[in-house]
């Protein structure tokens, strides 16, 4: 089945130690998104790639970076994680170009990040 | 700016009860509307969508109608099951530059008891 896969499901890192989360997709979608979701809150968009074009949300901290080496893979890098970065990180994909506003986003199961 | 407002949870129901989760939106233009469901420990799954006024989205017994006159997209199900226990997010698709940005409501937790 075509899907969005996130690895690992659970990640533990130390305060200040860089960490990378990964996302892959078999949907061949041209847009990939990264969201941060804290407990009992809605997902918050961090940034997205439209093909190779990177688009950062205005309030995303500089501590968060992303890479998209090809259509299928996208990475979230947290350079110096703080305690406040503990959250669920969700990757999503969508296909753009089929008409304004009618393309749903498809989500992975997320990576839950803990900071020691 | 565009926004989505959902009824606060948690919503607690007995099995086979009728469910309504209210959702209203503020938007310029004609956004698409979505309901996503999140089961414990999982990502969001698209439950249903509607792309224009008076469209009814439906899936797994859930349905919602895009009401432009009341700017609403309420989620309903006639008979809930324990397995429907989850968090439900209403969202609209906001055309921001060259891509569609999802604007989420705060989410409504549903707990269904046997």
mmCIF file with all atom_site columns, N, CA and C in Angstrom, chain B residues 50-97:
data_model
loop_
_atom_site.group_PDB
_atom_site.id
_atom_site.type_symbol
_atom_site.label_atom_id
_atom_site.label_alt_id
_atom_site.label_comp_id
_atom_site.label_asym_id
_atom_site.label_entity_id
_atom_site.label_seq_id
_atom_site.pdbx_PDB_ins_code
_atom_site.Cartn_x
_atom_site.Cartn_y
_atom_site.Cartn_z
_atom_site.occupancy
_atom_site.B_iso_or_equiv
_atom_site.pdbx_formal_charge
_atom_site.auth_seq_id
_atom_site.auth_comp_id
_atom_site.auth_asym_id
_atom_site.auth_atom_id
_atom_site.pdbx_PDB_model_num
ATOM 1   N N  . UNK B 1 50 ? -14.894 17.842 2.071  1.00 0.00 ? 50 UNK B N  1
ATOM 2   C CA . UNK B 1 50 ? -15.862 18.480 1.181  1.00 0.00 ? 50 UNK B CA 1
ATOM 3   C C  . UNK B 1 50 ? -15.177 19.675 0.534  1.00 0.00 ? 50 UNK B C  1
ATOM 4   N N  . UNK B 1 51 ? -15.375 19.849 -0.743 1.00 0.00 ? 51 UNK B N  1
ATOM 5   C CA . UNK B 1 51 ? -14.616 20.864 -1.462 1.00 0.00 ? 51 UNK B CA 1
ATOM 6   C C  . UNK B 1 51 ? -15.434 22.080 -1.859 1.00 0.00 ? 51 UNK B C  1
ATOM 7   N N  . UNK B 1 52 ? -16.764 22.012 -1.762 1.00 0.00 ? 52 UNK B N  1
ATOM 8   C CA . UNK B 1 52 ? -17.564 23.198 -2.106 1.00 0.00 ? 52 UNK B CA 1
ATOM 9   C C  . UNK B 1 52 ? -18.860 23.180 -1.317 1.00 0.00 ? 52 UNK B C  1
ATOM 10  N N  . UNK B 1 53 ? -19.526 24.312 -1.345 1.00 0.00 ? 53 UNK B N  1
ATOM 11  C CA . UNK B 1 53 ? -20.749 24.483 -0.565 1.00 0.00 ? 53 UNK B CA 1
ATOM 12  C C  . UNK B 1 53 ? -21.777 23.401 -0.903 1.00 0.00 ? 53 UNK B C  1
ATOM 13  N N  . UNK B 1 54 ? -22.421 22.895 0.158  1.00 0.00 ? 54 UNK B N  1
ATOM 14  C CA . UNK B 1 54 ? -23.476 21.877 0.089  1.00 0.00 ? 54 UNK B CA 1
ATOM 15  C C  . UNK B 1 54 ? -22.951 20.474 -0.192 1.00 0.00 ? 54 UNK B C  1
ATOM 16  N N  . UNK B 1 55 ? -21.645 20.325 -0.384 1.00 0.00 ? 55 UNK B N  1
ATOM 17  C CA . UNK B 1 55 ? -21.062 18.989 -0.495 1.00 0.00 ? 55 UNK B CA 1
ATOM 18  C C  . UNK B 1 55 ? -21.226 18.261 0.825  1.00 0.00 ? 55 UNK B C  1
ATOM 19  N N  . UNK B 1 56 ? -21.502 16.979 0.762  1.00 0.00 ? 56 UNK B N  1
ATOM 20  C CA . UNK B 1 56 ? -21.514 16.142 1.965  1.00 0.00 ? 56 UNK B CA 1
ATOM 21  C C  . UNK B 1 56 ? -20.391 15.133 1.843  1.00 0.00 ? 56 UNK B C  1
ATOM 22  N N  . UNK B 1 57 ? -19.491 15.160 2.828  1.00 0.00 ? 57 UNK B N  1
ATOM 23  C CA . UNK B 1 57 ? -18.459 14.130 2.903  1.00 0.00 ? 57 UNK B CA 1
ATOM 24  C C  . UNK B 1 57 ? -18.945 13.020 3.815  1.00 0.00 ? 57 UNK B C  1
ATOM 25  N N  . UNK B 1 58 ? -18.586 11.777 3.494  1.00 0.00 ? 58 UNK B N  1
ATOM 26  C CA . UNK B 1 58 ? -19.008 10.666 4.349  1.00 0.00 ? 58 UNK B CA 1
ATOM 27  C C  . UNK B 1 58 ? -17.986 9.533  4.284  1.00 0.00 ? 58 UNK B C  1
ATOM 28  N N  . UNK B 1 59 ? -17.866 8.820  5.414  1.00 0.00 ? 59 UNK B N  1
ATOM 29  C CA . UNK B 1 59 ? -16.923 7.707  5.487  1.00 0.00 ? 59 UNK B CA 1
ATOM 30  C C  . UNK B 1 59 ? -17.138 6.990  6.816  1.00 0.00 ? 59 UNK B C  1
ATOM 31  N N  . UNK B 1 60 ? -17.175 5.678  6.792  1.00 0.00 ? 60 UNK B N  1
ATOM 32  C CA . UNK B 1 60 ? -17.271 4.852  8.000  1.00 0.00 ? 60 UNK B CA 1
ATOM 33  C C  . UNK B 1 60 ? -18.457 5.247  8.878  1.00 0.00 ? 60 UNK B C  1
ATOM 34  N N  . UNK B 1 61 ? -19.538 5.702  8.290  1.00 0.00 ? 61 UNK B N  1
ATOM 35  C CA . UNK B 1 61 ? -20.714 6.082  9.057  1.00 0.00 ? 61 UNK B CA 1
ATOM 36  C C  . UNK B 1 61 ? -20.705 7.527  9.525  1.00 0.00 ? 61 UNK B C  1
ATOM 37  N N  . UNK B 1 62 ? -19.593 8.212  9.375  1.00 0.00 ? 62 UNK B N  1
ATOM 38  C CA . UNK B 1 62 ? -19.497 9.637  9.702  1.00 0.00 ? 62 UNK B CA 1
ATOM 39  C C  . UNK B 1 62 ? -19.895 10.457 8.478  1.00 0.00 ? 62 UNK B C  1
ATOM 40  N N  . UNK B 1 63 ? -20.468 11.625 8.737  1.00 0.00 ? 63 UNK B N  1
ATOM 41  C CA . UNK B 1 63 ? -20.754 12.527 7.638  1.00 0.00 ? 63 UNK B CA 1
ATOM 42  C C  . UNK B 1 63 ? -20.699 13.973 8.109  1.00 0.00 ? 63 UNK B C  1
ATOM 43  N N  . UNK B 1 64 ? -20.449 14.870 7.162  1.00 0.00 ? 64 UNK B N  1
ATOM 44  C CA . UNK B 1 64 ? -20.426 16.305 7.452  1.00 0.00 ? 64 UNK B CA 1
ATOM 45  C C  . UNK B 1 64 ? -20.787 17.040 6.169  1.00 0.00 ? 64 UNK B C  1
ATOM 46  N N  . UNK B 1 65 ? -21.555 18.127 6.322  1.00 0.00 ? 65 UNK B N  1
ATOM 47  C CA . UNK B 1 65 ? -21.996 18.900 5.171  1.00 0.00 ? 65 UNK B CA 1
ATOM 48  C C  . UNK B 1 65 ? -21.395 20.290 5.228  1.00 0.00 ? 65 UNK B C  1
ATOM 49  N N  . UNK B 1 66 ? -20.850 20.730 4.123  1.00 0.00 ? 66 UNK B N  1
ATOM 50  C CA . UNK B 1 66 ? -20.224 22.049 3.977  1.00 0.00 ? 66 UNK B CA 1
ATOM 51  C C  . UNK B 1 66 ? -21.350 23.079 3.874  1.00 0.00 ? 66 UNK B C  1
ATOM 52  N N  . UNK B 1 67 ? -21.544 23.862 4.929  1.00 0.00 ? 67 UNK B N  1
ATOM 53  C CA . UNK B 1 67 ? -22.614 24.866 4.966  1.00 0.00 ? 67 UNK B CA 1
ATOM 54  C C  . UNK B 1 67 ? -22.010 26.253 4.902  1.00 0.00 ? 67 UNK B C  1
ATOM 55  N N  . UNK B 1 68 ? -22.089 26.855 3.724  1.00 0.00 ? 68 UNK B N  1
ATOM 56  C CA . UNK B 1 68 ? -21.465 28.164 3.551  1.00 0.00 ? 68 UNK B CA 1
ATOM 57  C C  . UNK B 1 68 ? -22.251 29.240 4.294  1.00 0.00 ? 68 UNK B C  1
ATOM 58  N N  . UNK B 1 69 ? -23.583 29.084 4.330  1.00 0.00 ? 69 UNK B N  1
ATOM 59  C CA . UNK B 1 69 ? -24.400 30.143 4.936  1.00 0.00 ? 69 UNK B CA 1
ATOM 60  C C  . UNK B 1 69 ? -24.170 30.253 6.441  1.00 0.00 ? 69 UNK B C  1
ATOM 61  N N  . UNK B 1 70 ? -23.805 29.136 7.061  1.00 0.00 ? 70 UNK B N  1
ATOM 62  C CA . UNK B 1 70 ? -23.531 29.160 8.503  1.00 0.00 ? 70 UNK B CA 1
ATOM 63  C C  . UNK B 1 70 ? -22.046 28.948 8.790  1.00 0.00 ? 70 UNK B C  1
ATOM 64  N N  . UNK B 1 71 ? -21.227 28.898 7.756  1.00 0.00 ? 71 UNK B N  1
ATOM 65  C CA . UNK B 1 71 ? -19.774 28.625 7.850  1.00 0.00 ? 71 UNK B CA 1
ATOM 66  C C  . UNK B 1 71 ? -19.512 27.484 8.827  1.00 0.00 ? 71 UNK B C  1
ATOM 67  N N  . UNK B 1 72 ? -20.174 26.357 8.579  1.00 0.00 ? 72 UNK B N  1
ATOM 68  C CA . UNK B 1 72 ? -20.036 25.221 9.491  1.00 0.00 ? 72 UNK B CA 1
ATOM 69  C C  . UNK B 1 72 ? -19.746 23.936 8.731  1.00 0.00 ? 72 UNK B C  1
ATOM 70  N N  . UNK B 1 73 ? -19.201 22.970 9.462  1.00 0.00 ? 73 UNK B N  1
ATOM 71  C CA . UNK B 1 73 ? -18.881 21.649 8.892  1.00 0.00 ? 73 UNK B CA 1
ATOM 72  C C  . UNK B 1 73 ? -18.946 20.651 10.053 1.00 0.00 ? 73 UNK B C  1
ATOM 73  N N  . UNK B 1 74 ? -20.122 20.484 10.608 1.00 0.00 ? 74 UNK B N  1
ATOM 74  C CA . UNK B 1 74 ? -20.308 19.655 11.792 1.00 0.00 ? 74 UNK B CA 1
ATOM 75  C C  . UNK B 1 74 ? -20.199 18.177 11.459 1.00 0.00 ? 74 UNK B C  1
ATOM 76  N N  . UNK B 1 75 ? -19.521 17.449 12.332 1.00 0.00 ? 75 UNK B N  1
ATOM 77  C CA . UNK B 1 75 ? -19.342 16.004 12.135 1.00 0.00 ? 75 UNK B CA 1
ATOM 78  C C  . UNK B 1 75 ? -20.444 15.251 12.877 1.00 0.00 ? 75 UNK B C  1
ATOM 79  N N  . UNK B 1 76 ? -21.051 14.259 12.208 1.00 0.00 ? 76 UNK B N  1
ATOM 80  C CA . UNK B 1 76 ? -22.133 13.488 12.820 1.00 0.00 ? 76 UNK B CA 1
ATOM 81  C C  . UNK B 1 76 ? -21.938 12.002 12.544 1.00 0.00 ? 76 UNK B C  1
ATOM 82  N N  . UNK B 1 77 ? -22.416 11.215 13.500 1.00 0.00 ? 77 UNK B N  1
ATOM 83  C CA . UNK B 1 77 ? -22.504 9.773  13.301 1.00 0.00 ? 77 UNK B CA 1
ATOM 84  C C  . UNK B 1 77 ? -23.715 9.279  14.072 1.00 0.00 ? 77 UNK B C  1
ATOM 85  N N  . UNK B 1 78 ? -24.474 8.430  13.444 1.00 0.00 ? 78 UNK B N  1
ATOM 86  C CA . UNK B 1 78 ? -25.733 8.011  14.036 1.00 0.00 ? 78 UNK B CA 1
ATOM 87  C C  . UNK B 1 78 ? -25.596 7.072  15.211 1.00 0.00 ? 78 UNK B C  1
ATOM 88  N N  . UNK B 1 79 ? -24.536 6.257  15.231 1.00 0.00 ? 79 UNK B N  1
ATOM 89  C CA . UNK B 1 79 ? -24.391 5.258  16.278 1.00 0.00 ? 79 UNK B CA 1
ATOM 90  C C  . UNK B 1 79 ? -22.902 4.986  16.486 1.00 0.00 ? 79 UNK B C  1
ATOM 91  N N  . UNK B 1 80 ? -22.358 5.549  17.561 1.00 0.00 ? 80 UNK B N  1
ATOM 92  C CA . UNK B 1 80 ? -20.904 5.429  17.766 1.00 0.00 ? 80 UNK B CA 1
ATOM 93  C C  . UNK B 1 80 ? -20.554 4.086  18.403 1.00 0.00 ? 80 UNK B C  1
ATOM 94  N N  . UNK B 1 81 ? -19.309 3.683  18.165 1.00 0.00 ? 81 UNK B N  1
ATOM 95  C CA . UNK B 1 81 ? -18.768 2.457  18.737 1.00 0.00 ? 81 UNK B CA 1
ATOM 96  C C  . UNK B 1 81 ? -17.569 2.793  19.616 1.00 0.00 ? 81 UNK B C  1
ATOM 97  N N  . UNK B 1 82 ? -17.212 1.858  20.476 1.00 0.00 ? 82 UNK B N  1
ATOM 98  C CA . UNK B 1 82 ? -16.039 2.067  21.343 1.00 0.00 ? 82 UNK B CA 1
ATOM 99  C C  . UNK B 1 82 ? -14.801 2.361  20.495 1.00 0.00 ? 82 UNK B C  1
ATOM 100 N N  . UNK B 1 83 ? -14.714 1.723  19.343 1.00 0.00 ? 83 UNK B N  1
ATOM 101 C CA . UNK B 1 83 ? -13.551 1.896  18.464 1.00 0.00 ? 83 UNK B CA 1
ATOM 102 C C  . UNK B 1 83 ? -13.479 3.291  17.831 1.00 0.00 ? 83 UNK B C  1
ATOM 103 N N  . UNK B 1 84 ? -14.516 4.097  17.985 1.00 0.00 ? 84 UNK B N  1
ATOM 104 C CA . UNK B 1 84 ? -14.485 5.480  17.484 1.00 0.00 ? 84 UNK B CA 1
ATOM 105 C C  . UNK B 1 84 ? -13.792 6.427  18.458 1.00 0.00 ? 84 UNK B C  1
ATOM 106 N N  . UNK B 1 85 ? -13.429 5.942  19.613 1.00 0.00 ? 85 UNK B N  1
ATOM 107 C CA . UNK B 1 85 ? -12.743 6.781  20.604 1.00 0.00 ? 85 UNK B CA 1
ATOM 108 C C  . UNK B 1 85 ? -11.424 7.273  20.025 1.00 0.00 ? 85 UNK B C  1
ATOM 109 N N  . UNK B 1 86 ? -11.263 8.577  19.952 1.00 0.00 ? 86 UNK B N  1
ATOM 110 C CA . UNK B 1 86 ? -10.111 9.198  19.296 1.00 0.00 ? 86 UNK B CA 1
ATOM 111 C C  . UNK B 1 86 ? -10.226 10.706 19.447 1.00 0.00 ? 86 UNK B C  1
ATOM 112 N N  . UNK B 1 87 ? -9.260  11.411 18.864 1.00 0.00 ? 87 UNK B N  1
ATOM 113 C CA . UNK B 1 87 ? -9.344  12.871 18.786 1.00 0.00 ? 87 UNK B CA 1
ATOM 114 C C  . UNK B 1 87 ? -9.693  13.244 17.345 1.00 0.00 ? 87 UNK B C  1
ATOM 115 N N  . UNK B 1 88 ? -10.656 14.121 17.192 1.00 0.00 ? 88 UNK B N  1
ATOM 116 C CA . UNK B 1 88 ? -11.128 14.529 15.873 1.00 0.00 ? 88 UNK B CA 1
ATOM 117 C C  . UNK B 1 88 ? -10.756 15.985 15.628 1.00 0.00 ? 88 UNK B C  1
ATOM 118 N N  . UNK B 1 89 ? -10.126 16.216 14.471 1.00 0.00 ? 89 UNK B N  1
ATOM 119 C CA . UNK B 1 89 ? -9.698  17.560 14.093 1.00 0.00 ? 89 UNK B CA 1
ATOM 120 C C  . UNK B 1 89 ? -10.458 18.014 12.854 1.00 0.00 ? 89 UNK B C  1
ATOM 121 N N  . UNK B 1 90 ? -11.054 19.189 12.942 1.00 0.00 ? 90 UNK B N  1
ATOM 122 C CA . UNK B 1 90 ? -11.637 19.850 11.792 1.00 0.00 ? 90 UNK B CA 1
ATOM 123 C C  . UNK B 1 90 ? -10.549 20.751 11.193 1.00 0.00 ? 90 UNK B C  1
ATOM 124 N N  . UNK B 1 91 ? -10.495 20.834 9.873  1.00 0.00 ? 91 UNK B N  1
ATOM 125 C CA . UNK B 1 91 ? -9.452  21.633 9.248  1.00 0.00 ? 91 UNK B CA 1
ATOM 126 C C  . UNK B 1 91 ? -9.956  22.240 7.944  1.00 0.00 ? 91 UNK B C  1
ATOM 127 N N  . UNK B 1 92 ? -9.378  23.368 7.594  1.00 0.00 ? 92 UNK B N  1
ATOM 128 C CA . UNK B 1 92 ? -9.653  23.947 6.285  1.00 0.00 ? 92 UNK B CA 1
ATOM 129 C C  . UNK B 1 92 ? -8.344  24.102 5.539  1.00 0.00 ? 92 UNK B C  1
ATOM 130 N N  . UNK B 1 93 ? -8.473  24.086 4.228  1.00 0.00 ? 93 UNK B N  1
ATOM 131 C CA . UNK B 1 93 ? -7.296  24.199 3.374  1.00 0.00 ? 93 UNK B CA 1
ATOM 132 C C  . UNK B 1 93 ? -7.221  25.621 2.863  1.00 0.00 ? 93 UNK B C  1
ATOM 133 N N  . UNK B 1 94 ? -6.155  26.295 3.272  1.00 0.00 ? 94 UNK B N  1
ATOM 134 C CA . UNK B 1 94 ? -5.962  27.718 2.994  1.00 0.00 ? 94 UNK B CA 1
ATOM 135 C C  . UNK B 1 94 ? -4.901  27.865 1.924  1.00 0.00 ? 94 UNK B C  1
ATOM 136 N N  . UNK B 1 95 ? -5.287  28.455 0.827  1.00 0.00 ? 95 UNK B N  1
ATOM 137 C CA . UNK B 1 95 ? -4.318  28.646 -0.240 1.00 0.00 ? 95 UNK B CA 1
ATOM 138 C C  . UNK B 1 95 ? -3.380  29.783 0.157  1.00 0.00 ? 95 UNK B C  1
ATOM 139 N N  . UNK B 1 96 ? -2.119  29.437 0.452  1.00 0.00 ? 96 UNK B N  1
ATOM 140 C CA . UNK B 1 96 ? -1.137  30.409 0.934  1.00 0.00 ? 96 UNK B CA 1
ATOM 141 C C  . UNK B 1 96 ? 0.017   30.416 -0.057 1.00 0.00 ? 96 UNK B C  1
ATOM 142 N N  . UNK B 1 97 ? 0.064   31.391 -0.896 1.00 0.00 ? 97 UNK B N  1
ATOM 143 C CA . UNK B 1 97 ? 1.085   31.377 -1.934 1.00 0.00 ? 97 UNK B CA 1
ATOM 144 C C  . UNK B 1 97 ? 0.802   30.264 -2.910 1.00 0.00 ? 97 UNK B C  1
#
